[in-house]
Amino acid sequence: MTLREGAPVADAMMELTETSPCAGLLPLRIGGWALEEVPPGALTLIAPYKGQEQALSAALEAVHGMGFPAPNRSHAAREASLIWFGRAQALLIGPPAAEDLAPLAALTDVSDGWAMVRLEGAGAEDVLARLVPLDLRPQVFEIGHSARTELKHMMASITKVEENAFQIMVFRSLARTLVHDLKRAMEAVAARG
Amino acid sequence: MRICCPLCGARDRREYSYRGAALPLPDLAADVEVWHAHVHLRQNPAGPLEELWQHEMGCGAWLKVTRNTATHEILAVTLAEEACA
Amino acid sequence: MRISGKGLVSGNRTVNFAFNGRHYMGLEGDTLASALLANGVHLLGRSFKYHRPRGILTAGSEEPNALVTIGKGAALEPNIRATQQELFEGLAAQSQNCWPSVERDLMAVNDLAAPFFGAGFYYKTFMWPRGFWEALYEPLIRRAAGLGALSGAANKDPYEKAYAFCDLLVIGSGPAGLMAALTAARAGADVILAEEDSRMGGRLLAEVEEVDGKPAHLWVAEVLAELESLDNVRLMPRTAVTGAYDHGTYSALERVSHHLPPSQSLKTAHRPRECFWRIHAGASVLASGAIERPIAFRNNDRPGIMMAGAVRSYLNRWGVSPGERVTVFGNNDDAHRTARDLLAAGVHVAAVIDSRHDAPDGEGFPVLRGAVVCDSTGRQRLESITIRSVNGEEKIQTDCLAMSGGWNPSLHLTCHLGARPLWRRDLAAFVPRADAVPGMVVAGAANGSFSTHGALTEGAAAAVTALAGLGTSATAAPPPMASDAPYRISPLWAVPGKGRAWLDFQNDVTVKDVTQAAQENFRSVEHMKRYTTLGMATDQGKSSNVAALAVLADATGRSIPETGTTTFRPPFVPTSIAAMGAGAEDQGFAPQRYLTSHQVSQDHGAQDIEVGLWYRASYFARPGETNWRQSCDREVMMVRSAVGVCDVSTLGKIDIQGKDAARLLDLVYSNTFSTLKVGRVRYGLMLREDGFVMDDGTCARLDETHYVMTTTTAAAAQVMAHLEYLTQVVRPEWDVRFASVTDHWAQFSVAGPRARDLINDLVEEDVNAESFPFMGCGAVTVKGVAGRLFRISFSGEHAYEIAVPARYGAALYRLLLERAEALGGGPYGMEALNVLRIEKGFITHAEINGTTTAFDLGMQALVSPKKSCWGKVLSEREGLMEEDRMRLVGLKPIGAVKEISAGAHLFEPDTTVERETDIGYVTSVCFSPTLGHMIGLAMVSAGPERIGETIRLVDHTRGIDALCEVVEPVFYDPEGGRARG
Amino acid sequence: MGFSERFSGWRILKEGLTGNKGWTAHWRDPEPKRDYDVVIVGGGGHGLATAYYLAKEHGLRNIAVLEKGYLGGGNVGRNTTIVRANYYLPGNSEFYSHSLKLWEGLEQDLNYNAMMSQRGMLNLFHNDGQRDAAVRRANSILNQGDDAEILSRVQLRKLVPFLNYDNARFPIMGALLQRRAGTARHDAVAWGFARGADQYGVDLIQNCEVTGIDVEGGKVVGVQTARGPIRARKVALAAAGRSSQVAAMAGLTLPIESHVLQAFVSEGIKPVIDHVITFAEGHLYISQSDKGGLVFGSYLDFYSSYAARGNLPMQEHTMEAIAAMVPAVTRARLLRSWGGIMDMTPDGSPIIDHTPVEGLYLNAGWCYGGFKATPASGDCFAHLIATDRPHPAAARFRLDRFRSGQGLMDEEGTGAQHNLH
């Protein structure tokens, strides 16, 4: 199975149209906040094999310009980011993972497995504080920090990508609930004025 | 209640799931008495207890937590893969 | 009576409100209580048991009497404390627990029968004749239950929950709390200052006092101004900290919009009524002040008898005098302070009755030393009190009695982790233990330091201590000048004498009830409370517990510490279920998972059904089909005769890689996977540690070190956690990695004689018996998209599961349906899928119900004798191998009754139907359109030995009593030729 | 043996007219004797009931109940007061059936009004699978000779119109109704058994913690207590929540893990909920007491604990379940929450059995089910202690079933992990 799953083979033959996880649900603007879907690119789970952690990190550095992230951290490069995605796992966002990483780590294509949204606006952490049991105070959860946690009752990945901007991921099938819960939180915080 | 995950730091109890006492694992082929004791019987102390938790809604790591069952005070947390290796 | 120019609300805007239908005017900043007092309204409600007229006792959340109902229709809210409810334009409040009106309440007859309603009377009667309890007595008692009433309509107001984090949580904004917050804030710590009241300042708003050479409330304003100017401080008014939990977690209830008129505008439509906060604090300072306690004497519950501190609050904060001819009764110096303030405000003070012989002189008012109040008169408002002293008894006319039995530190939160408070003789009160809650430092009145100076100093010091625990050094803010009057008290709990003297006002528990409890040997304080219901009303015994304990101690001849301590449990103030449960209303209780095919299915007439968290298509109603059975039968026959398409993406899919992948699968499955060839799929069984079946499913080998495991929809999360357990805890040394790819793949079953035609129509590869044999798998290109094809069948037909990345799911599903329909097929749903699998005897969680073993399910062959596996040892316990265990068989009706039902029980023909003769139960049934009759799967004692026998099926709930033949569980194509061919 | 002081309406009247001066102690506070035929460890509901039935049914008199705190201070005083007989597995079926029958005559038997109220219990179901399980359960109950009905959504809505029928995450499909199920005033049950036992001459000894169990040659001979040694021919353990510690004094390791279960009560409100209602998806059970408080609970906190208090996540889950299913009561306010310590066994069912130590008997592992079991637990345990043969209704509550796998009673099918029941 060398063919990278999910990649169109020859565009001429395309008959299957794509649907994004949050199609028809986003964007939303409520109060001072914008909630937008992050266009699904390639997502690859990278799980180093035993004893390969250093070698993998070096290889990642070489091909993608980013080493394996420390727990609760992420790296961003041009058109690519690499976020820590849990115990012994990182998620490469953007380009497909280079095949030559394969001997060093289990590579799993999960490009279509996640709904990914971006919440932006001053006080975005006040919105997330309605849903996430995470200490998001700016001096604690800084730009580039990333956490696996829960959002209401869903497994989630939350990354602070910029000042006042968070990237939030849940399993694709949960996209509606994610948008519903974030919308509700935005409305409630906005209504306090 | 909060547990300090060695990978993620202090997190709310709601991110974790509980399995029970962390007991030495019998050999897979050990006889039924041994497995019976392992699966069913518990010292069940009112005091410090080594137990297994999983950071299920977080990083997925299984943790060996030493916790006082009378006070809920947490005395130590390690990654199970290191503690049990 | 409002005293012009007096109080902190003086000069504020007027506000219109209504009480019991009458209209009044109050001032902005008023509570309902202060506004009613200003309007001369003193009768607010009725007590629980005796329906005694009741007024306002306190000025805070500890109020036992002044409970009202606010709002209309679905917004109607009972048991709101008038002493806490802020006035807003148009507020309409009602009295509770009275009929027809609070002035004339028929249930007041209870008061006359009081002698027979003593403590625990109901345990001693209502027992004869048997059955009358439910029929007669209980309904009467239930009708009397409760105070306020709910509307009966669903609560549609918005509520929310939120998390907050800080270095230091300061609870209470009196002198101690303000100094703690100031000290921590100046040290740069992240501070949350939570105050239950709408306005910060605590007692400093209620006392005539100077701090730092200026009126106390002005000093408060200055401090608040500084705190507000700092961005490391978060001020949370109207926020009661309700609980202390493990490891620095606190709960708090914010009354977000109780003080506002119902929202009209769209902007505020989503404004929560309340917010339930989960606060994690590195450390905390408890500066919650103290609660003044009543003195028990005969008829001490009349409207107009109030706490002395509350009288000062109404006078000094709200500019209201609760009476025109006030008397004061106390055992400590605070009582005198009340007289002083009233006098200064021009209110007539008839007398100060002080039980102490060494009470200080009055300053312009008469002081009766060594005297007590022993009775009162006045039906709906206090008219007179009777004073007893060495010179005998004397009656004084008065319309307000301010009483003070001393102060109890508000140490409730220090008990929440189980610590018991300590008794301090000099204060005649309990004080908190130093180490009661890790990381919490108690300061000010909450700690028994009752002087303003003491509170200011202790508050600052507490912050320093608390922050030191976090490794942050701070310097205590210098305490401003303030009074340091000593607290002098000599205990007085209950004035001896005849009649009823109230301890717990709301629940009508009197001194007599407590002494009777003691007399009946309910000597443990817990017994006394439970027997008399003392402290169990909505005020949670805030003002009654300690006095009752003292009375019990006296009645049992023990000291108070010997008798016991009071303890408190969360929440500190009653907290609405709506706030703590916010987000779960309507459909918010659990997340909702949708398939990529959902919309397309809907377009094809699909009816949704919940499967775990997922929504799946139950069946597809075609025009003309009037019930699900018609659709289901058609879909089944469609699959058997042509081709059907079903979205099976909900099945858990776990991608497993690494050199030890095969070893892991041999450990987790009872059968062997290391021998599985690349490009092939195998059905596998998983056992729990205790040997029972956990789950089943297929697992495909994509290459030497790469598998993809399928789990049932229901067990997906459990299996994932199990794999993590096995690889992290049991075999951490193995080199294997896995990841859930459930949501990444949209996977569709294509089943039926025409399945291969349909598949070949869509994929580039030539799919044939060689390239994709039964139980084969491989990569395919579907309309240019790289996908996977598995030749597996859950229907017994020639079938495939085709998978593409989820972004193409909707498109592929649409295409599949289009092509299927061209071949005489179409979509099928869960109902048909269930029929197809029962006809084939395939099991689901109806059979894998957590109490069945591989042996029970006839799958012992799948427990490989050649290797050990997880759960194997205990699965072979002698008790789990007995022939007569309930084991899987098929059933088909053979008697006159052709109906069988799931959940029915099974018996041998001609036995009585009872538990002793019960030999099994039916797990799954369906009508098989293929066979033209109903079929079922069942667990039957020694089932396999009964094949061919007749068995009796009884379902009392559906009135079914049928004879069935016990058959092999496979009803259709037992040789499996159709699936393999 | 009759009661020295009978309670009745007349008594109330008489005492009321004479200033309630005549009421006497419900039980004595005797000094412990040096020697008893039977010492019962644990003065909770089960221990007191055991003493009562030992005296009443088996004529024993020389009995002591040793309680480390105050009588009824354990789980009998901290539960959600539900009484039911709607189990479906052999063992549980006959036992809880027996218990419900005892409940029905209890107040006259004890001359104490425990306010047993057979208001009916509704177990909601939400899909076909749950319905079939409810039907299987209902048929088990009926085969046992108790009452059960399956209500359709329409019938249910007539009975309890205020549930969330129209916009629920898990739509309500129907319910299993047991009319004879209901609630009782929990404290009164303990007090009634205590008073009854006391009047038979049983010594109820409070503030008397057992610190050791004396075993000589494999046979129990007595106990060590905070108030000195006490000899006994038989020692019966009924110390739920502390079973493991007490058993350890005799060198036994039990198949028990201790977990905290929270219970909740709201402010008193006028009656809204007349039945006991359970919502399986949230493991919620809720009813309303005669005083007007809503009484409810849900899951364990799920971690081992001896601290009789819980934490927020499960409190919130419980309130969320109410918000989801009973939105008409969510303006009611939580007044108190408390935690009880549960003996959790690997199959969620209890143990009433001999132990390897001669003369030492075990009553433990009641998980959530202890309160409704109180009378039958006492009756069956007393039978075992007095006759050394198991009572037929409790013959399956064997200590060795986990080892043998024979007769496991895993009603929820969640397996041997103690906290999952």
Short mmCIF file of N, CA and C in Angstrom, two decimals, chain D residues 298-373:
data_model
loop_
_atom_site.label_atom_id
_atom_site.label_comp_id
_atom_site.label_asym_id
_atom_site.label_seq_id
_atom_site.Cartn_x
_atom_site.Cartn_y
_atom_site.Cartn_z
N SER D 298 -26.52 9.46 41.30
CA SER D 298 -26.22 8.77 40.04
C SER D 298 -25.06 7.81 40.23
N TYR D 299 -23.93 8.05 39.55
CA TYR D 299 -22.83 7.10 39.59
C TYR D 299 -21.98 7.26 40.85
N LEU D 300 -21.10 6.29 41.05
CA LEU D 300 -19.97 6.45 41.97
C LEU D 300 -19.09 7.58 41.46
N ASP D 301 -18.22 8.09 42.35
CA ASP D 301 -17.18 9.00 41.87
C ASP D 301 -16.11 8.22 41.09
N PHE D 302 -16.12 6.92 41.25
CA PHE D 302 -15.32 5.96 40.46
C PHE D 302 -13.90 5.70 40.96
N TYR D 303 -13.42 6.46 41.96
CA TYR D 303 -12.08 6.14 42.49
C TYR D 303 -12.24 5.61 43.91
N SER D 304 -11.33 4.73 44.34
CA SER D 304 -11.37 4.20 45.70
C SER D 304 -11.34 5.34 46.69
N SER D 305 -12.17 5.28 47.71
CA SER D 305 -12.17 6.35 48.69
C SER D 305 -12.84 5.92 49.98
N TYR D 306 -12.25 6.39 51.08
CA TYR D 306 -12.87 6.25 52.39
C TYR D 306 -13.30 7.61 52.92
N ALA D 307 -13.10 8.64 52.13
CA ALA D 307 -13.51 9.98 52.55
C ALA D 307 -14.99 10.12 52.18
N ALA D 308 -15.82 10.31 53.17
CA ALA D 308 -17.27 10.31 52.91
C ALA D 308 -17.69 11.64 52.28
N ARG D 309 -17.12 11.91 51.13
CA ARG D 309 -17.46 13.15 50.40
C ARG D 309 -17.06 12.93 48.94
N GLY D 310 -17.72 13.63 48.06
CA GLY D 310 -17.44 13.42 46.65
C GLY D 310 -16.82 14.63 46.00
N ASN D 311 -16.74 14.58 44.69
CA ASN D 311 -16.16 15.69 43.94
C ASN D 311 -17.12 16.21 42.88
N LEU D 312 -16.71 17.33 42.27
CA LEU D 312 -17.60 18.06 41.38
C LEU D 312 -18.03 17.32 40.12
N PRO D 313 -17.10 16.63 39.42
CA PRO D 313 -17.53 16.08 38.13
C PRO D 313 -18.80 15.22 38.25
N MET D 314 -18.88 14.39 39.31
CA MET D 314 -20.07 13.55 39.40
C MET D 314 -21.28 14.34 39.89
N GLN D 315 -21.04 15.38 40.71
CA GLN D 315 -22.16 16.24 41.09
C GLN D 315 -22.74 16.89 39.84
N GLU D 316 -21.85 17.38 39.00
CA GLU D 316 -22.33 18.06 37.79
C GLU D 316 -23.02 17.07 36.86
N HIS D 317 -22.43 15.88 36.72
CA HIS D 317 -23.07 14.88 35.85
C HIS D 317 -24.50 14.62 36.31
N THR D 318 -24.66 14.50 37.63
CA THR D 318 -25.98 14.19 38.17
C THR D 318 -26.98 15.29 37.84
N MET D 319 -26.54 16.54 38.03
CA MET D 319 -27.43 17.67 37.73
C MET D 319 -27.71 17.73 36.22
N GLU D 320 -26.69 17.38 35.42
CA GLU D 320 -26.88 17.39 33.96
C GLU D 320 -27.94 16.37 33.57
N ALA D 321 -27.92 15.23 34.23
CA ALA D 321 -28.91 14.19 33.90
C ALA D 321 -30.32 14.70 34.20
N ILE D 322 -30.46 15.45 35.30
CA ILE D 322 -31.78 16.00 35.64
C ILE D 322 -32.17 17.06 34.60
N ALA D 323 -31.21 17.93 34.27
CA ALA D 323 -31.50 18.98 33.28
C ALA D 323 -31.95 18.35 31.96
N ALA D 324 -31.37 17.19 31.64
CA ALA D 324 -31.68 16.54 30.37
C ALA D 324 -33.06 15.88 30.38
N MET D 325 -33.41 15.30 31.50
CA MET D 325 -34.62 14.46 31.54
C MET D 325 -35.79 15.10 32.28
N VAL D 326 -35.51 15.90 33.32
CA VAL D 326 -36.59 16.46 34.15
C VAL D 326 -36.46 17.99 34.22
N PRO D 327 -36.52 18.67 33.04
CA PRO D 327 -36.27 20.11 33.02
C PRO D 327 -37.26 20.92 33.86
N ALA D 328 -38.35 20.28 34.27
CA ALA D 328 -39.35 21.02 35.04
C ALA D 328 -38.92 21.24 36.50
N VAL D 329 -37.88 20.55 36.94
CA VAL D 329 -37.50 20.71 38.35
C VAL D 329 -36.15 21.41 38.53
N THR D 330 -35.57 21.92 37.44
CA THR D 330 -34.20 22.41 37.58
C THR D 330 -34.09 23.75 38.29
N ARG D 331 -35.23 24.40 38.57
CA ARG D 331 -35.14 25.62 39.40
C ARG D 331 -35.01 25.26 40.88
N ALA D 332 -35.29 24.01 41.20
CA ALA D 332 -35.07 23.57 42.58
C ALA D 332 -33.58 23.66 42.86
N ARG D 333 -33.25 23.96 44.11
CA ARG D 333 -31.84 24.17 44.44
C ARG D 333 -31.30 23.03 45.30
N LEU D 334 -30.11 22.61 44.93
CA LEU D 334 -29.40 21.61 45.72
C LEU D 334 -29.13 22.18 47.11
N LEU D 335 -29.54 21.44 48.13
CA LEU D 335 -29.40 21.92 49.51
C LEU D 335 -28.20 21.25 50.19
N ARG D 336 -28.09 19.95 50.04
CA ARG D 336 -27.01 19.20 50.68
C ARG D 336 -26.56 18.08 49.76
N SER D 337 -25.27 17.78 49.85
CA SER D 337 -24.75 16.59 49.18
C SER D 337 -23.90 15.86 50.20
N TRP D 338 -23.84 14.57 50.10
CA TRP D 338 -22.99 13.83 51.02
C TRP D 338 -22.51 12.57 50.33
N GLY D 339 -21.54 11.92 50.92
CA GLY D 339 -20.98 10.73 50.30
C GLY D 339 -21.05 9.55 51.25
N GLY D 340 -21.39 8.41 50.71
CA GLY D 340 -21.37 7.17 51.48
C GLY D 340 -20.29 6.27 50.91
N ILE D 341 -19.74 5.40 51.74
CA ILE D 341 -18.69 4.49 51.27
C ILE D 341 -19.31 3.15 50.94
N MET D 342 -19.15 2.74 49.68
CA MET D 342 -19.77 1.52 49.18
C MET D 342 -18.75 0.39 49.12
N ASP D 343 -19.16 -0.78 49.57
CA ASP D 343 -18.38 -2.01 49.33
C ASP D 343 -18.67 -2.46 47.91
N MET D 344 -17.75 -2.23 46.99
CA MET D 344 -18.02 -2.67 45.61
C MET D 344 -17.41 -4.04 45.36
N THR D 345 -18.23 -4.97 44.88
CA THR D 345 -17.73 -6.32 44.58
C THR D 345 -17.53 -6.47 43.07
N PRO D 346 -16.84 -7.55 42.65
CA PRO D 346 -16.58 -7.72 41.22
C PRO D 346 -17.81 -8.00 40.36
N ASP D 347 -18.94 -8.37 40.96
CA ASP D 347 -20.13 -8.54 40.12
C ASP D 347 -21.28 -7.62 40.55
N GLY D 348 -21.02 -6.72 41.48
CA GLY D 348 -22.04 -5.76 41.87
C GLY D 348 -23.11 -6.34 42.77
N SER D 349 -22.93 -7.57 43.21
CA SER D 349 -23.90 -8.21 44.09
C SER D 349 -23.23 -8.56 45.42
N PRO D 350 -24.05 -8.74 46.48
CA PRO D 350 -23.50 -8.83 47.83
C PRO D 350 -23.01 -10.21 48.25
N ILE D 351 -22.53 -10.27 49.48
CA ILE D 351 -22.02 -11.51 50.07
C ILE D 351 -22.67 -11.69 51.44
N ILE D 352 -23.33 -12.82 51.65
CA ILE D 352 -23.77 -13.23 52.99
C ILE D 352 -23.33 -14.67 53.13
N ASP D 353 -22.29 -14.91 53.91
CA ASP D 353 -21.70 -16.25 53.88
C ASP D 353 -20.85 -16.50 55.12
N HIS D 354 -20.49 -17.79 55.30
CA HIS D 354 -19.45 -18.14 56.27
C HIS D 354 -18.14 -17.54 55.79
N THR D 355 -17.14 -17.55 56.67
CA THR D 355 -15.78 -17.24 56.24
C THR D 355 -14.92 -18.45 56.57
N PRO D 356 -13.67 -18.47 56.09
CA PRO D 356 -12.78 -19.58 56.44
C PRO D 356 -12.56 -19.69 57.95
N VAL D 357 -12.84 -18.64 58.71
CA VAL D 357 -12.67 -18.69 60.17
C VAL D 357 -13.98 -19.17 60.80
N GLU D 358 -13.88 -20.26 61.59
CA GLU D 358 -15.08 -20.82 62.20
C GLU D 358 -15.72 -19.81 63.14
N GLY D 359 -17.02 -19.65 63.04
CA GLY D 359 -17.72 -18.74 63.94
C GLY D 359 -17.70 -17.28 63.50
N LEU D 360 -17.04 -17.03 62.38
CA LEU D 360 -16.98 -15.66 61.84
C LEU D 360 -17.82 -15.58 60.57
N TYR D 361 -18.79 -14.70 60.56
CA TYR D 361 -19.74 -14.60 59.45
C TYR D 361 -19.61 -13.24 58.78
N LEU D 362 -19.88 -13.24 57.47
CA LEU D 362 -19.66 -12.03 56.69
C LEU D 362 -20.93 -11.57 55.98
N ASN D 363 -21.22 -10.28 56.16
CA ASN D 363 -22.31 -9.63 55.44
C ASN D 363 -21.71 -8.37 54.85
N ALA D 364 -21.50 -8.36 53.53
CA ALA D 364 -20.74 -7.25 52.92
C ALA D 364 -21.04 -7.16 51.43
N GLY D 365 -20.42 -6.16 50.81
CA GLY D 365 -20.47 -6.06 49.35
C GLY D 365 -21.81 -5.61 48.81
N TRP D 366 -22.47 -4.71 49.50
CA TRP D 366 -23.81 -4.32 49.06
C TRP D 366 -23.81 -3.29 47.94
N CYS D 367 -22.63 -2.84 47.56
CA CYS D 367 -22.55 -1.87 46.46
C CYS D 367 -23.58 -0.76 46.70
N TYR D 368 -24.45 -0.50 45.72
CA TYR D 368 -25.46 0.56 45.89
C TYR D 368 -26.68 0.04 46.63
N GLY D 369 -26.80 -1.30 46.76
CA GLY D 369 -28.10 -1.90 47.00
C GLY D 369 -28.48 -2.09 48.45
N GLY D 370 -27.67 -1.55 49.35
CA GLY D 370 -27.81 -1.91 50.75
C GLY D 370 -29.12 -1.52 51.41
N PHE D 371 -29.61 -0.33 51.12
CA PHE D 371 -30.77 0.14 51.88
C PHE D 371 -31.99 -0.73 51.66
N LYS D 372 -32.33 -0.96 50.39
CA LYS D 372 -33.52 -1.76 50.10
C LYS D 372 -33.39 -3.17 50.64
N ALA D 373 -32.15 -3.60 50.86
CA ALA D 373 -31.90 -4.97 51.32
C ALA D 373 -32.04 -5.12 52.83
#
